[in-house]
C-alpha cells in the first residue's frame, strides 16, 4: 500500500512538472497536438499507478519523451508558419458582416444550432452587429464587432514575424512586398529592427520594435 502511495506521488509530481513545462494553457485552449500529448501523458502515468509490477521508469521515460517531442514541435511551429498550419490547421471565418458562411460550417463539422449557442454564450444574439466570427484552431469562437460609426473593420493579420515576411497574407490583402518595404521606409525602420508587423483592425500597418532598437 505504501509503495502505491509513493509511486502515485512521484508520478503526480512528474505530470504536474511536465504540464507546467508545456506552457500555461487551459484545456479548452489546447491545440490539437497539445491535447493529444496531454491525453497520452495521463494514460502513461496511470499505468504504473495501477500496476505495481511495472517498473516506475516504464512510465517516466515515455512521459519525458512526449515532453521532448512537444517542446521540439512547438519550437518548429514558432519558426515555420507552414508547419504550424499543417499541424494545427488555420482559423476560418464563419460569419462576415453578419452573414453566416454555411460552407465553412460544413467544413468544420459545426451545425447552425451549435454556432448560435456559441454566439449566445459570448453574449451575441444579433448577427448584424458582428463584423467577423472566427473559428480558431483551438476550437474557440472569437468575435469582432462592427464599428458603431460603420467604418470598415479588418481582421488583424501577421505580415512579418521571426524575420519572415508572409507573402500569402500580403496577397490576401491585395498588397505586395514593395508595399511592405515602403511602409517600413515611411516608419523609418528596417526588418532587422522589428519583432513583428501586422495589419491592425483598422487596416493600418503596425509594428513592434525589438527591445533595445533605436526609435
mmCIF file with all atom_site columns, N, CA, C and O in Angstrom, residues 53-74:
data_model
loop_
_atom_site.group_PDB
_atom_site.id
_atom_site.type_symbol
_atom_site.label_atom_id
_atom_site.label_alt_id
_atom_site.label_comp_id
_atom_site.label_asym_id
_atom_site.label_entity_id
_atom_site.label_seq_id
_atom_site.pdbx_PDB_ins_code
_atom_site.Cartn_x
_atom_site.Cartn_y
_atom_site.Cartn_z
_atom_site.occupancy
_atom_site.B_iso_or_equiv
_atom_site.pdbx_formal_charge
_atom_site.auth_seq_id
_atom_site.auth_comp_id
_atom_site.auth_asym_id
_atom_site.auth_atom_id
_atom_site.pdbx_PDB_model_num
ATOM 1  N N  . UNK A 1 53 ? 3.600  -4.071 -10.622 1.00 0.00 ? 53 UNK A N  1
ATOM 2  C CA . UNK A 1 53 ? 4.595  -4.933 -11.272 1.00 0.00 ? 53 UNK A CA 1
ATOM 3  C C  . UNK A 1 53 ? 5.378  -4.174 -12.344 1.00 0.00 ? 53 UNK A C  1
ATOM 4  O O  . UNK A 1 53 ? 6.473  -4.585 -12.725 1.00 0.00 ? 53 UNK A O  1
ATOM 5  N N  . UNK A 1 54 ? 4.824  -3.090 -12.848 1.00 0.00 ? 54 UNK A N  1
ATOM 6  C CA . UNK A 1 54 ? 5.515  -2.297 -13.868 1.00 0.00 ? 54 UNK A CA 1
ATOM 7  C C  . UNK A 1 54 ? 6.559  -1.399 -13.211 1.00 0.00 ? 54 UNK A C  1
ATOM 8  O O  . UNK A 1 54 ? 6.240  -0.662 -12.278 1.00 0.00 ? 54 UNK A O  1
ATOM 9  N N  . UNK A 1 55 ? 7.799  -1.434 -13.682 1.00 0.00 ? 55 UNK A N  1
ATOM 10 C CA . UNK A 1 55 ? 8.817  -0.522 -13.140 1.00 0.00 ? 55 UNK A CA 1
ATOM 11 C C  . UNK A 1 55 ? 8.394  0.927  -13.350 1.00 0.00 ? 55 UNK A C  1
ATOM 12 O O  . UNK A 1 55 ? 7.822  1.280  -14.380 1.00 0.00 ? 55 UNK A O  1
ATOM 13 N N  . UNK A 1 56 ? 8.672  1.759  -12.389 1.00 0.00 ? 56 UNK A N  1
ATOM 14 C CA . UNK A 1 56 ? 8.287  3.168  -12.467 1.00 0.00 ? 56 UNK A CA 1
ATOM 15 C C  . UNK A 1 56 ? 8.914  3.849  -13.671 1.00 0.00 ? 56 UNK A C  1
ATOM 16 O O  . UNK A 1 56 ? 8.308  4.724  -14.301 1.00 0.00 ? 56 UNK A O  1
ATOM 17 N N  . UNK A 1 57 ? 10.110 3.418  -14.026 1.00 0.00 ? 57 UNK A N  1
ATOM 18 C CA . UNK A 1 57 ? 10.814 4.029  -15.153 1.00 0.00 ? 57 UNK A CA 1
ATOM 19 C C  . UNK A 1 57 ? 10.067 3.815  -16.466 1.00 0.00 ? 57 UNK A C  1
ATOM 20 O O  . UNK A 1 57 ? 10.203 4.601  -17.408 1.00 0.00 ? 57 UNK A O  1
ATOM 21 N N  . UNK A 1 58 ? 9.244  2.746  -16.537 1.00 0.00 ? 58 UNK A N  1
ATOM 22 C CA . UNK A 1 58 ? 8.464  2.483  -17.750 1.00 0.00 ? 58 UNK A CA 1
ATOM 23 C C  . UNK A 1 58 ? 7.420  3.567  -18.000 1.00 0.00 ? 58 UNK A C  1
ATOM 24 O O  . UNK A 1 58 ? 6.954  3.732  -19.133 1.00 0.00 ? 58 UNK A O  1
ATOM 25 N N  . UNK A 1 59 ? 7.036  4.267  -16.963 1.00 0.00 ? 59 UNK A N  1
ATOM 26 C CA . UNK A 1 59 ? 6.116  5.388  -17.136 1.00 0.00 ? 59 UNK A CA 1
ATOM 27 C C  . UNK A 1 59 ? 6.852  6.696  -17.303 1.00 0.00 ? 59 UNK A C  1
ATOM 28 O O  . UNK A 1 59 ? 6.407  7.576  -18.045 1.00 0.00 ? 59 UNK A O  1
ATOM 29 N N  . UNK A 1 60 ? 7.979  6.833  -16.628 1.00 0.00 ? 60 UNK A N  1
ATOM 30 C CA . UNK A 1 60 ? 8.728  8.096  -16.656 1.00 0.00 ? 60 UNK A CA 1
ATOM 31 C C  . UNK A 1 60 ? 9.323  8.368  -18.030 1.00 0.00 ? 60 UNK A C  1
ATOM 32 O O  . UNK A 1 60 ? 9.202  9.480  -18.569 1.00 0.00 ? 60 UNK A O  1
ATOM 33 N N  . UNK A 1 61 ? 9.973  7.359  -18.629 1.00 0.00 ? 61 UNK A N  1
ATOM 34 C CA . UNK A 1 61 ? 10.657 7.571  -19.909 1.00 0.00 ? 61 UNK A CA 1
ATOM 35 C C  . UNK A 1 61 ? 9.694  7.998  -21.020 1.00 0.00 ? 61 UNK A C  1
ATOM 36 O O  . UNK A 1 61 ? 9.967  8.980  -21.735 1.00 0.00 ? 61 UNK A O  1
ATOM 37 N N  . UNK A 1 62 ? 8.551  7.310  -21.226 1.00 0.00 ? 62 UNK A N  1
ATOM 38 C CA . UNK A 1 62 ? 7.628  7.760  -22.275 1.00 0.00 ? 62 UNK A CA 1
ATOM 39 C C  . UNK A 1 62 ? 7.081  9.169  -22.026 1.00 0.00 ? 62 UNK A C  1
ATOM 40 O O  . UNK A 1 62 ? 6.894  9.942  -22.969 1.00 0.00 ? 62 UNK A O  1
ATOM 41 N N  . UNK A 1 63 ? 6.821  9.510  -20.749 1.00 0.00 ? 63 UNK A N  1
ATOM 42 C CA . UNK A 1 63 ? 6.293  10.843 -20.438 1.00 0.00 ? 63 UNK A CA 1
ATOM 43 C C  . UNK A 1 63 ? 7.319  11.918 -20.784 1.00 0.00 ? 63 UNK A C  1
ATOM 44 O O  . UNK A 1 63 ? 6.994  12.935 -21.399 1.00 0.00 ? 63 UNK A O  1
ATOM 45 N N  . UNK A 1 64 ? 8.567  11.695 -20.399 1.00 0.00 ? 64 UNK A N  1
ATOM 46 C CA . UNK A 1 64 ? 9.632  12.658 -20.712 1.00 0.00 ? 64 UNK A CA 1
ATOM 47 C C  . UNK A 1 64 ? 9.838  12.737 -22.226 1.00 0.00 ? 64 UNK A C  1
ATOM 48 O O  . UNK A 1 64 ? 10.072 13.827 -22.778 1.00 0.00 ? 64 UNK A O  1
ATOM 49 N N  . UNK A 1 65 ? 9.733  11.600 -22.902 1.00 0.00 ? 65 UNK A N  1
ATOM 50 C CA . UNK A 1 65 ? 9.868  11.580 -24.367 1.00 0.00 ? 65 UNK A CA 1
ATOM 51 C C  . UNK A 1 65 ? 8.789  12.438 -25.021 1.00 0.00 ? 65 UNK A C  1
ATOM 52 O O  . UNK A 1 65 ? 9.062  13.215 -25.957 1.00 0.00 ? 65 UNK A O  1
ATOM 53 N N  . UNK A 1 66 ? 7.555  12.318 -24.532 1.00 0.00 ? 66 UNK A N  1
ATOM 54 C CA . UNK A 1 66 ? 6.458  13.138 -25.072 1.00 0.00 ? 66 UNK A CA 1
ATOM 55 C C  . UNK A 1 66 ? 6.710  14.620 -24.830 1.00 0.00 ? 66 UNK A C  1
ATOM 56 O O  . UNK A 1 66 ? 6.398  15.461 -25.677 1.00 0.00 ? 66 UNK A O  1
ATOM 57 N N  . UNK A 1 67 ? 7.259  14.951 -23.659 1.00 0.00 ? 67 UNK A N  1
ATOM 58 C CA . UNK A 1 67 ? 7.590  16.351 -23.386 1.00 0.00 ? 67 UNK A CA 1
ATOM 59 C C  . UNK A 1 67 ? 8.599  16.876 -24.399 1.00 0.00 ? 67 UNK A C  1
ATOM 60 O O  . UNK A 1 67 ? 8.439  17.972 -24.942 1.00 0.00 ? 67 UNK A O  1
ATOM 61 N N  . UNK A 1 68 ? 9.640  16.081 -24.657 1.00 0.00 ? 68 UNK A N  1
ATOM 62 C CA . UNK A 1 68 ? 10.672 16.499 -25.624 1.00 0.00 ? 68 UNK A CA 1
ATOM 63 C C  . UNK A 1 68 ? 10.056 16.697 -27.005 1.00 0.00 ? 68 UNK A C  1
ATOM 64 O O  . UNK A 1 68 ? 10.330 17.694 -27.693 1.00 0.00 ? 68 UNK A O  1
ATOM 65 N N  . UNK A 1 69 ? 9.191  15.763 -27.420 1.00 0.00 ? 69 UNK A N  1
ATOM 66 C CA . UNK A 1 69 ? 8.528  15.879 -28.724 1.00 0.00 ? 69 UNK A CA 1
ATOM 67 C C  . UNK A 1 69 ? 7.691  17.148 -28.785 1.00 0.00 ? 69 UNK A C  1
ATOM 68 O O  . UNK A 1 69 ? 7.722  17.900 -29.771 1.00 0.00 ? 69 UNK A O  1
ATOM 69 N N  . UNK A 1 70 ? 6.932  17.411 -27.702 1.00 0.00 ? 70 UNK A N  1
ATOM 70 C CA . UNK A 1 70 ? 6.063  18.589 -27.677 1.00 0.00 ? 70 UNK A CA 1
ATOM 71 C C  . UNK A 1 70 ? 6.871  19.881 -27.750 1.00 0.00 ? 70 UNK A C  1
ATOM 72 O O  . UNK A 1 70 ? 6.508  20.812 -28.471 1.00 0.00 ? 70 UNK A O  1
ATOM 73 N N  . UNK A 1 71 ? 7.969  19.939 -26.998 1.00 0.00 ? 71 UNK A N  1
ATOM 74 C CA . UNK A 1 71 ? 8.811  21.140 -26.994 1.00 0.00 ? 71 UNK A CA 1
ATOM 75 C C  . UNK A 1 71 ? 9.437  21.365 -28.370 1.00 0.00 ? 71 UNK A C  1
ATOM 76 O O  . UNK A 1 71 ? 9.457  22.487 -28.888 1.00 0.00 ? 71 UNK A O  1
ATOM 77 N N  . UNK A 1 72 ? 9.928  20.280 -28.981 1.00 0.00 ? 72 UNK A N  1
ATOM 78 C CA . UNK A 1 72 ? 10.539 20.395 -30.311 1.00 0.00 ? 72 UNK A CA 1
ATOM 79 C C  . UNK A 1 72 ? 9.508  20.870 -31.342 1.00 0.00 ? 72 UNK A C  1
ATOM 80 O O  . UNK A 1 72 ? 9.772  21.779 -32.138 1.00 0.00 ? 72 UNK A O  1
ATOM 81 N N  . UNK A 1 73 ? 8.316  20.266 -31.316 1.00 0.00 ? 73 UNK A N  1
ATOM 82 C CA . UNK A 1 73 ? 7.275  20.664 -32.259 1.00 0.00 ? 73 UNK A CA 1
ATOM 83 C C  . UNK A 1 73 ? 6.860  22.119 -32.048 1.00 0.00 ? 73 UNK A C  1
ATOM 84 O O  . UNK A 1 73 ? 6.608  22.851 -33.015 1.00 0.00 ? 73 UNK A O  1
ATOM 85 N N  . UNK A 1 74 ? 6.798  22.549 -30.794 1.00 0.00 ? 74 UNK A N  1
ATOM 86 C CA . UNK A 1 74 ? 6.439  23.935 -30.507 1.00 0.00 ? 74 UNK A CA 1
ATOM 87 C C  . UNK A 1 74 ? 7.476  24.902 -31.065 1.00 0.00 ? 74 UNK A C  1
ATOM 88 O O  . UNK A 1 74 ? 7.134  25.952 -31.626 1.00 0.00 ? 74 UNK A O  1
#
